[in-house]
Amino acid sequence: MVSANANQLRYDGRVVVITGAGAGLGREYALLFGSRGAKVVVNDLGGNFHGQGKSNAADNVVQEVRAAGGTAVPDYNSVVDGDKIIQTAMEAFGRVDVLVNNAGILRDKSLARISDEDWNLIHDVHLKGSFLTTRAAWAIMKKQNYGRIIMTSSNSGIYGNFGQANYSAAKLGLIGLANTVAIEGAKNNIKCNVIVPTAASRMTEGIIPEILFNELKPKLIAPVVAYLCHESCEDTGAIIESAAGWATKVHFVRGKGSILRTSIDENVTPEYVKSVWDKVTDMSDTKHLNTITDASLALADVLEKLREGKFGENSVTESFKFNFKDVILYALGVGATVTDENDLRFLYENHPDFSAIPTFFILPGLLSVMGSNLTATAIPHASFDLTNILHGEQYIELFDSVPTDGILTTTSTVIDVLDKKSGALVITQSDSYDVNGTLIARSQSSTFVVGAGNFNGKSKASPEVKPLVPNPKRSPDTSVQIKTSRDQAALYRLSGDLNPLHIDPGFSTIAGYKIPILHGLCTMGISVKAVLKNFGADDSSLFRAAKVRFSKPVLPGQTLRVDMWKEPNNRICFRTVVVETNTEVLSGAYVDFKKIVVKPNMTAGKDLQSDAIFAAIKERIAEDEAKAKSINAVFHYKITDAGKVVKEWVIDLKSAKLYEGPVQGKADTTLTISDADFVDLALGKIQPQAAFMKGKLKITGNIMLAQKLSSIMKTEAKL
Ligand code: NAI
C-alpha cells in the first residue's frame, strides 16, 4: 500500500493569499495550506461580522499556522484595498500562486429597510473586494503562467434568502465574475472556481439551526478548497457546493423551451406565449450549456428550424428517451409473461433475443401528440377535453432496426382533418428518428373529437392515411384467447398514457363506464403480440406494420379473442372480440410481416400429430361441402397431452368449416381425447366405441351424433 504521505497534495513553494482568514472558513483554509508547505498570507481586517471595528484576528491565525510548523504572515487590509494585500504577499514571499477570496460580512435586512450603506458595503466587501484583489493578483499570475483563484458564493445567491437581497445579489455576482475570470485565465493556466459553503461560523450562528450547527464544521470544507487550488486540479469555472463532509458540482441548466411563433415571418403574440407557456417552463428535459457559444448555437438551431418551416402550427418535435426498463414495462403492460418461455425475450434485458414488442414504438408519437396543442390547433372551431375525444385508429410501421434503448426524436404532424359530421377526425403522423437520423418508426393516430363536426371540411382521408383492411369473409384460420388482468390498465398506463379514464373510477363513471376502461392501445398491443406469436415466431424484427380501428372499449379482466386470417403478401388480418360479451373491439385490423412463420403448435409449445389430421379433414370438407353439411352437426374436439387440454378444434359441419377452437356458438358434441389416441382413431387402429369404453375418449352432449362422426373420421381422413 502506498503511504499517505507519498500521495499527499503539497503546496511547497506556493504562496497562498486568503482574505478574511482571521476566523471561520478562512482560518481553516490557512491552517490546512500552512500544514502542507504553502507560504500563507493571512488577511483579515478583524472587524465584527457587520464589518465594524478591528482586531488582531489575523495575528492569532498566523501564530496557529506557525505553531504547527508552517509559514505565514498577517495582513490587516480591507479587501477593498486588494492591491495592498497582494503587495504584502509580494513583499513577504515574492509571488502569489493561490488567491482565496473569502472575506465576508452580513447586513441582513428586508428589501425596503436596506440602506444605501448596507447595499454598498456588502457589494464592496464581497463583489468589489474580490474583484480588486483578483485584479491585483492577475498580472503576477499571468506572468508566471500559473494561478488558482477561488470566489466564495452562497446558496443565498443561487436561491435567494429572505432578508438578504444585498448579500444574495453580491454572492450571485461572484459566480458571474468567476465565469469570466475562468475564461480569461484559460490561456495562462489560471483556474478560477467558486465554492458555495455552508458552515458553522459567527456569521451563521443563530441562522443555521443549533442541531445542525455542530455538524457543519468549517474544517470539513477546507480540503475541498485546497484541492481546487492544487496544481493537479484541472477544473475551472465550476461551482462546487460543500458542507458537512460532502461536496457537489452545481449547474445552471436550460430547458428545451418552445418556439413562440409559427413561422419566421410571424410576430410573437402574448396569447401565443400563453398557449405554449407549459412548454416554455417545462424542465423535464434539460441541458447544461458549457459556453456562451453553445447558447448562441442553440438559438441558431431554432432559427434554422423556423426557416425550414419545421415548427408550423401543425407539427411538434419531441425527444423520447427509453431504456430496457421502459421496453419491459411496456411488455408487461400488454400481457407478456414469464410463464410463456417465448415471452422472456420481451422481459429480460440479457436474453440473447431481447427486443421490444413492435407496438412499443407507438409511444413516442403518442406522447408527443398528447403533450402538444396539435389537435386544438387543427380544429380551432371546437373545444374539447379528455371526456369527448376518442382514439379512432392507430397505425404503426417499423423500419430496419428496432432498438431497445436510446433517444428517438419524433416529429408529429397533422396530416388530415376530416369532417365526419358527428365529430372531427384529426389524423397525426409521427416519425421517430434515432440519433443518427435513421427513421425507426412511423405511426399514424386518429383522434375523434365528438361534437366537433359540421365545419364544412372534407370527409375523405388523403391517400397517405393508411386504410383499414376488412376481415375476410371465411372463418378465421386461427383464434386465440387471452384473459386480461383486472390490473391491466393500471400496469399499462405506466408506459405513459396517464389518462384518468383508465384508473380513476370517479372519472370513468362520469364518462359513462362501469369501471375504468382498458387503453385501446393496450388491446392493440395484446392483439398484435398474439399475431406475432402465431405468425411471426415472436420475432419483432419480422414485423413490418399494423393497423387497427378501436370500435368498442374493453374492461380490464375481460377475455380477448383474436381471430386471425392468413392472407397473401405476408399479411395477417385480424379482429379482436371480447369473449364475455361477444363484442368486436378491434376491427379491420392487420399485421404485415416481412416474412410469415407459422407457429407449429398454437398452444402446447410442440407439434401435435393431430394437427395434420385436422388439416386433412379441412381439405376434405372443402372438397365436398354438401356432403359435409349433410351431417349437420358441430363437433368440438379437446385434444389432450399428459392429461391437459392443449388444443381445441371445431368441426362445424353445419356451415362446412373447420377451425382451431374454442367453439364459436354452440357445439352439439364435445369430444376429449389425447393426441396419440386421436391419431389411432383416425388411422382406424382403435374403434371409437372401444376408445369410449376404455375411457380414452370422453363424449359430452349428443352422443348419438358421435356415431356419424366416426364415419367421417374413417372416410374423410384418408391418411
Ligand atoms: P466569518 O465571519 O467567520 O469570517 C469572515 C472573515 O472575513 C472575518 O474574520 C472578518 O473579519 C473578515 N472580513 C470581513 N470583512 C473584511 C474585509 N473588508 N477585509 C478583510 N477581511 C474581512 O464568516 P465565514 O462563515 O467563515 O464566511 C467566510 C465566507 O464564506 C464569507 O464570504 C461568507 O459570505 C461565505 N459564506 C459562508 C457561509 C457559512 O455558512 N458560513 C455560507 C455561504 C457563504
PDB file of N, CA and C in Angstrom, residues 393-458:
ATOM      1  N   GLU A 393     -58.272   5.342 -34.716  1.00  0.00           N
ATOM      2  CA  GLU A 393     -57.495   4.300 -35.384  1.00  0.00           C
ATOM      3  C   GLU A 393     -56.021   4.495 -35.076  1.00  0.00           C
ATOM      4  N   GLN A 394     -55.268   3.418 -35.217  1.00  0.00           N
ATOM      5  CA  GLN A 394     -53.820   3.514 -34.978  1.00  0.00           C
ATOM      6  C   GLN A 394     -53.081   2.673 -35.988  1.00  0.00           C
ATOM      7  N   TYR A 395     -52.014   3.273 -36.505  1.00  0.00           N
ATOM      8  CA  TYR A 395     -51.140   2.563 -37.454  1.00  0.00           C
ATOM      9  C   TYR A 395     -49.722   2.651 -36.915  1.00  0.00           C
ATOM     10  N   ILE A 396     -48.942   1.597 -37.084  1.00  0.00           N
ATOM     11  CA  ILE A 396     -47.522   1.643 -36.703  1.00  0.00           C
ATOM     12  C   ILE A 396     -46.716   0.877 -37.745  1.00  0.00           C
ATOM     13  N   GLU A 397     -45.618   1.465 -38.148  1.00  0.00           N
ATOM     14  CA  GLU A 397     -44.741   0.832 -39.143  1.00  0.00           C
ATOM     15  C   GLU A 397     -43.312   0.919 -38.617  1.00  0.00           C
ATOM     16  N   LEU A 398     -42.594  -0.176 -38.685  1.00  0.00           N
ATOM     17  CA  LEU A 398     -41.202  -0.157 -38.237  1.00  0.00           C
ATOM     18  C   LEU A 398     -40.278  -0.322 -39.434  1.00  0.00           C
ATOM     19  N   PHE A 399     -39.146   0.345 -39.337  1.00  0.00           N
ATOM     20  CA  PHE A 399     -38.189   0.237 -40.429  1.00  0.00           C
ATOM     21  C   PHE A 399     -37.085  -0.727 -39.993  1.00  0.00           C
ATOM     22  N   ASP A 400     -35.910  -0.630 -40.569  1.00  0.00           N
ATOM     23  CA  ASP A 400     -34.970  -1.736 -40.426  1.00  0.00           C
ATOM     24  C   ASP A 400     -34.594  -2.173 -39.017  1.00  0.00           C
ATOM     25  N   SER A 401     -34.021  -1.273 -38.240  1.00  0.00           N
ATOM     26  CA  SER A 401     -33.532  -1.739 -36.937  1.00  0.00           C
ATOM     27  C   SER A 401     -34.520  -1.363 -35.849  1.00  0.00           C
ATOM     28  N   VAL A 402     -34.625  -2.225 -34.855  1.00  0.00           N
ATOM     29  CA  VAL A 402     -35.567  -1.970 -33.766  1.00  0.00           C
ATOM     30  C   VAL A 402     -34.776  -1.889 -32.467  1.00  0.00           C
ATOM     31  N   PRO A 403     -34.492  -0.685 -31.963  1.00  0.00           N
ATOM     32  CA  PRO A 403     -33.633  -0.564 -30.785  1.00  0.00           C
ATOM     33  C   PRO A 403     -34.346  -0.948 -29.486  1.00  0.00           C
ATOM     34  N   THR A 404     -33.556  -1.203 -28.439  1.00  0.00           N
ATOM     35  CA  THR A 404     -34.140  -1.470 -27.127  1.00  0.00           C
ATOM     36  C   THR A 404     -33.791  -0.360 -26.135  1.00  0.00           C
ATOM     37  N   ASP A 405     -33.018   0.602 -26.577  1.00  0.00           N
ATOM     38  CA  ASP A 405     -32.798   1.802 -25.762  1.00  0.00           C
ATOM     39  C   ASP A 405     -32.290   2.911 -26.673  1.00  0.00           C
ATOM     40  N   GLY A 406     -32.256   4.112 -26.144  1.00  0.00           N
ATOM     41  CA  GLY A 406     -31.757   5.234 -26.936  1.00  0.00           C
ATOM     42  C   GLY A 406     -32.638   6.452 -26.831  1.00  0.00           C
ATOM     43  N   ILE A 407     -32.381   7.376 -27.726  1.00  0.00           N
ATOM     44  CA  ILE A 407     -33.187   8.600 -27.767  1.00  0.00           C
ATOM     45  C   ILE A 407     -33.757   8.711 -29.181  1.00  0.00           C
ATOM     46  N   LEU A 408     -35.070   8.828 -29.258  1.00  0.00           N
ATOM     47  CA  LEU A 408     -35.712   9.000 -30.560  1.00  0.00           C
ATOM     48  C   LEU A 408     -36.222  10.431 -30.654  1.00  0.00           C
ATOM     49  N   THR A 409     -35.968  11.055 -31.772  1.00  0.00           N
ATOM     50  CA  THR A 409     -36.527  12.387 -31.992  1.00  0.00           C
ATOM     51  C   THR A 409     -37.737  12.206 -32.887  1.00  0.00           C
ATOM     52  N   THR A 410     -38.873  12.617 -32.354  1.00  0.00           N
ATOM     53  CA  THR A 410     -40.129  12.341 -33.043  1.00  0.00           C
ATOM     54  C   THR A 410     -40.793  13.633 -33.495  1.00  0.00           C
ATOM     55  N   THR A 411     -41.063  13.730 -34.774  1.00  0.00           N
ATOM     56  CA  THR A 411     -41.808  14.886 -35.275  1.00  0.00           C
ATOM     57  C   THR A 411     -43.216  14.416 -35.607  1.00  0.00           C
ATOM     58  N   SER A 412     -44.175  15.060 -34.977  1.00  0.00           N
ATOM     59  CA  SER A 412     -45.573  14.698 -35.211  1.00  0.00           C
ATOM     60  C   SER A 412     -46.245  15.824 -35.987  1.00  0.00           C
ATOM     61  N   THR A 413     -46.971  15.435 -37.018  1.00  0.00           N
ATOM     62  CA  THR A 413     -47.571  16.423 -37.917  1.00  0.00           C
ATOM     63  C   THR A 413     -49.033  16.058 -38.162  1.00  0.00           C
ATOM     64  N   VAL A 414     -49.895  17.056 -38.189  1.00  0.00           N
ATOM     65  CA  VAL A 414     -51.293  16.788 -38.549  1.00  0.00           C
ATOM     66  C   VAL A 414     -51.336  16.599 -40.056  1.00  0.00           C
ATOM     67  N   ILE A 415     -51.788  15.417 -40.507  1.00  0.00           N
ATOM     68  CA  ILE A 415     -51.793  15.188 -41.956  1.00  0.00           C
ATOM     69  C   ILE A 415     -53.197  15.251 -42.543  1.00  0.00           C
ATOM     70  N   ASP A 416     -54.211  15.224 -41.702  1.00  0.00           N
ATOM     71  CA  ASP A 416     -55.578  15.312 -42.210  1.00  0.00           C
ATOM     72  C   ASP A 416     -56.521  15.771 -41.103  1.00  0.00           C
ATOM     73  N   VAL A 417     -57.514  16.570 -41.502  1.00  0.00           N
ATOM     74  CA  VAL A 417     -58.593  16.928 -40.569  1.00  0.00           C
ATOM     75  C   VAL A 417     -59.884  16.653 -41.330  1.00  0.00           C
ATOM     76  N   LEU A 418     -60.661  15.673 -40.848  1.00  0.00           N
ATOM     77  CA  LEU A 418     -61.855  15.278 -41.586  1.00  0.00           C
ATOM     78  C   LEU A 418     -63.122  15.686 -40.846  1.00  0.00           C
ATOM     79  N   ASP A 419     -64.097  16.098 -41.650  1.00  0.00           N
ATOM     80  CA  ASP A 419     -65.390  16.479 -41.085  1.00  0.00           C
ATOM     81  C   ASP A 419     -66.299  15.262 -41.160  1.00  0.00           C
ATOM     82  N   LYS A 420     -66.518  14.623 -39.997  1.00  0.00           N
ATOM     83  CA  LYS A 420     -67.338  13.407 -40.002  1.00  0.00           C
ATOM     84  C   LYS A 420     -68.740  13.719 -39.489  1.00  0.00           C
ATOM     85  N   LYS A 421     -69.137  14.972 -39.605  1.00  0.00           N
ATOM     86  CA  LYS A 421     -70.468  15.451 -39.173  1.00  0.00           C
ATOM     87  C   LYS A 421     -70.674  15.320 -37.656  1.00  0.00           C
ATOM     88  N   SER A 422     -70.677  14.055 -37.144  1.00  0.00           N
ATOM     89  CA  SER A 422     -70.903  13.911 -35.699  1.00  0.00           C
ATOM     90  C   SER A 422     -69.652  14.314 -34.919  1.00  0.00           C
ATOM     91  N   GLY A 423     -68.574  14.520 -35.632  1.00  0.00           N
ATOM     92  CA  GLY A 423     -67.338  14.919 -34.958  1.00  0.00           C
ATOM     93  C   GLY A 423     -66.247  15.210 -35.970  1.00  0.00           C
ATOM     94  N   ALA A 424     -65.121  15.642 -35.450  1.00  0.00           N
ATOM     95  CA  ALA A 424     -63.971  15.904 -36.328  1.00  0.00           C
ATOM     96  C   ALA A 424     -62.940  14.811 -36.107  1.00  0.00           C
ATOM     97  N   LEU A 425     -62.308  14.381 -37.188  1.00  0.00           N
ATOM     98  CA  LEU A 425     -61.274  13.355 -37.080  1.00  0.00           C
ATOM     99  C   LEU A 425     -59.929  14.010 -37.419  1.00  0.00           C
ATOM    100  N   VAL A 426     -59.040  14.048 -36.427  1.00  0.00           N
ATOM    101  CA  VAL A 426     -57.734  14.674 -36.649  1.00  0.00           C
ATOM    102  C   VAL A 426     -56.705  13.555 -36.749  1.00  0.00           C
ATOM    103  N   ILE A 427     -55.992  13.505 -37.864  1.00  0.00           N
ATOM    104  CA  ILE A 427     -55.026  12.416 -38.071  1.00  0.00           C
ATOM    105  C   ILE A 427     -53.612  12.981 -38.022  1.00  0.00           C
ATOM    106  N   THR A 428     -52.825  12.426 -37.099  1.00  0.00           N
ATOM    107  CA  THR A 428     -51.436  12.883 -36.979  1.00  0.00           C
ATOM    108  C   THR A 428     -50.507  11.754 -37.409  1.00  0.00           C
ATOM    109  N   GLN A 429     -49.394  12.160 -37.965  1.00  0.00           N
ATOM    110  CA  GLN A 429     -48.359  11.176 -38.305  1.00  0.00           C
ATOM    111  C   GLN A 429     -47.113  11.525 -37.506  1.00  0.00           C
ATOM    112  N   SER A 430     -46.502  10.514 -36.882  1.00  0.00           N
ATOM    113  CA  SER A 430     -45.300  10.745 -36.087  1.00  0.00           C
ATOM    114  C   SER A 430     -44.159   9.926 -36.663  1.00  0.00           C
ATOM    115  N   ASP A 431     -43.075  10.608 -36.982  1.00  0.00           N
ATOM    116  CA  ASP A 431     -41.883   9.924 -37.481  1.00  0.00           C
ATOM    117  C   ASP A 431     -40.803   9.989 -36.418  1.00  0.00           C
ATOM    118  N   SER A 432     -40.280   8.834 -36.025  1.00  0.00           N
ATOM    119  CA  SER A 432     -39.261   8.790 -34.965  1.00  0.00           C
ATOM    120  C   SER A 432     -37.912   8.414 -35.555  1.00  0.00           C
ATOM    121  N   TYR A 433     -36.924   9.262 -35.295  1.00  0.00           N
ATOM    122  CA  TYR A 433     -35.567   9.042 -35.818  1.00  0.00           C
ATOM    123  C   TYR A 433     -34.618   8.769 -34.658  1.00  0.00           C
ATOM    124  N   ASP A 434     -33.617   7.944 -34.898  1.00  0.00           N
ATOM    125  CA  ASP A 434     -32.598   7.744 -33.861  1.00  0.00           C
ATOM    126  C   ASP A 434     -31.549   8.855 -33.961  1.00  0.00           C
ATOM    127  N   VAL A 435     -30.517   8.786 -33.103  1.00  0.00           N
ATOM    128  CA  VAL A 435     -29.551   9.887 -33.056  1.00  0.00           C
ATOM    129  C   VAL A 435     -28.753  10.027 -34.357  1.00  0.00           C
ATOM    130  N   ASN A 436     -28.741   8.977 -35.165  1.00  0.00           N
ATOM    131  CA  ASN A 436     -28.036   9.084 -36.448  1.00  0.00           C
ATOM    132  C   ASN A 436     -28.932   9.615 -37.555  1.00  0.00           C
ATOM    133  N   GLY A 437     -30.178   9.925 -37.202  1.00  0.00           N
ATOM    134  CA  GLY A 437     -31.105  10.437 -38.208  1.00  0.00           C
ATOM    135  C   GLY A 437     -31.767   9.340 -39.022  1.00  0.00           C
ATOM    136  N   THR A 438     -31.668   8.073 -38.553  1.00  0.00           N
ATOM    137  CA  THR A 438     -32.316   6.968 -39.277  1.00  0.00           C
ATOM    138  C   THR A 438     -33.771   6.848 -38.831  1.00  0.00           C
ATOM    139  N   LEU A 439     -34.667   6.737 -39.807  1.00  0.00           N
ATOM    140  CA  LEU A 439     -36.089   6.598 -39.478  1.00  0.00           C
ATOM    141  C   LEU A 439     -36.329   5.223 -38.861  1.00  0.00           C
ATOM    142  N   ILE A 440     -36.823   5.203 -37.628  1.00  0.00           N
ATOM    143  CA  ILE A 440     -37.043   3.946 -36.911  1.00  0.00           C
ATOM    144  C   ILE A 440     -38.509   3.530 -36.989  1.00  0.00           C
ATOM    145  N   ALA A 441     -39.394   4.485 -36.760  1.00  0.00           N
ATOM    146  CA  ALA A 441     -40.817   4.129 -36.704  1.00  0.00           C
ATOM    147  C   ALA A 441     -41.670   5.254 -37.263  1.00  0.00           C
ATOM    148  N   ARG A 442     -42.774   4.862 -37.884  1.00  0.00           N
ATOM    149  CA  ARG A 442     -43.769   5.854 -38.322  1.00  0.00           C
ATOM    150  C   ARG A 442     -45.108   5.409 -37.766  1.00  0.00           C
ATOM    151  N   SER A 443     -45.818   6.308 -37.110  1.00  0.00           N
ATOM    152  CA  SER A 443     -47.148   5.935 -36.640  1.00  0.00           C
ATOM    153  C   SER A 443     -48.153   6.964 -37.115  1.00  0.00           C
ATOM    154  N   GLN A 444     -49.387   6.513 -37.244  1.00  0.00           N
ATOM    155  CA  GLN A 444     -50.484   7.427 -37.557  1.00  0.00           C
ATOM    156  C   GLN A 444     -51.565   7.170 -36.533  1.00  0.00           C
ATOM    157  N   SER A 445     -52.114   8.264 -36.039  1.00  0.00           N
ATOM    158  CA  SER A 445     -53.095   8.129 -34.981  1.00  0.00           C
ATOM    159  C   SER A 445     -54.250   9.051 -35.297  1.00  0.00           C
ATOM    160  N   SER A 446     -55.480   8.530 -35.213  1.00  0.00           N
ATOM    161  CA  SER A 446     -56.592   9.447 -35.467  1.00  0.00           C
ATOM    162  C   SER A 446     -57.385   9.652 -34.194  1.00  0.00           C
ATOM    163  N   THR A 447     -57.677  10.913 -33.956  1.00  0.00           N
ATOM    164  CA  THR A 447     -58.425  11.297 -32.765  1.00  0.00           C
ATOM    165  C   THR A 447     -59.781  11.810 -33.208  1.00  0.00           C
ATOM    166  N   PHE A 448     -60.834  11.201 -32.649  1.00  0.00           N
ATOM    167  CA  PHE A 448     -62.182  11.641 -32.996  1.00  0.00           C
ATOM    168  C   PHE A 448     -62.668  12.579 -31.906  1.00  0.00           C
ATOM    169  N   VAL A 449     -63.007  13.796 -32.305  1.00  0.00           N
ATOM    170  CA  VAL A 449     -63.493  14.768 -31.318  1.00  0.00           C
ATOM    171  C   VAL A 449     -65.007  14.851 -31.484  1.00  0.00           C
ATOM    172  N   VAL A 450     -65.709  14.253 -30.503  1.00  0.00           N
ATOM    173  CA  VAL A 450     -67.168  14.150 -30.581  1.00  0.00           C
ATOM    174  C   VAL A 450     -67.765  15.564 -30.568  1.00  0.00           C
ATOM    175  N   GLY A 451     -68.711  15.807 -31.473  1.00  0.00           N
ATOM    176  CA  GLY A 451     -69.431  17.082 -31.476  1.00  0.00           C
ATOM    177  C   GLY A 451     -68.693  18.209 -32.181  1.00  0.00           C
ATOM    178  N   ALA A 452     -67.536  17.889 -32.770  1.00  0.00           N
ATOM    179  CA  ALA A 452     -66.763  18.965 -33.401  1.00  0.00           C
ATOM    180  C   ALA A 452     -66.867  18.919 -34.923  1.00  0.00           C
ATOM    181  N   GLY A 453     -67.923  18.251 -35.441  1.00  0.00           N
ATOM    182  CA  GLY A 453     -68.077  18.128 -36.892  1.00  0.00           C
ATOM    183  C   GLY A 453     -68.831  19.312 -37.482  1.00  0.00           C
ATOM    184  N   ASN A 454     -69.316  19.099 -38.732  1.00  0.00           N
ATOM    185  CA  ASN A 454     -70.094  20.130 -39.430  1.00  0.00           C
ATOM    186  C   ASN A 454     -69.367  21.458 -39.546  1.00  0.00           C
ATOM    187  N   PHE A 455     -68.130  21.407 -39.996  1.00  0.00           N
ATOM    188  CA  PHE A 455     -67.395  22.662 -40.183  1.00  0.00           C
ATOM    189  C   PHE A 455     -67.037  22.849 -41.660  1.00  0.00           C
ATOM    190  N   ASN A 456     -67.861  22.176 -42.517  1.00  0.00           N
ATOM    191  CA  ASN A 456     -67.645  22.263 -43.963  1.00  0.00           C
ATOM    192  C   ASN A 456     -66.267  21.779 -44.375  1.00  0.00           C
ATOM    193  N   GLY A 457     -65.768  20.805 -43.658  1.00  0.00           N
ATOM    194  CA  GLY A 457     -64.449  20.262 -44.002  1.00  0.00           C
ATOM    195  C   GLY A 457     -64.592  19.064 -44.925  1.00  0.00           C
ATOM    196  N   LYS A 458     -63.484  18.549 -45.426  1.00  0.00           N
ATOM    197  CA  LYS A 458     -63.539  17.386 -46.302  1.00  0.00           C
ATOM    198  C   LYS A 458     -63.813  16.131 -45.471  1.00  0.00           C
TER     199      LYS A 458
END
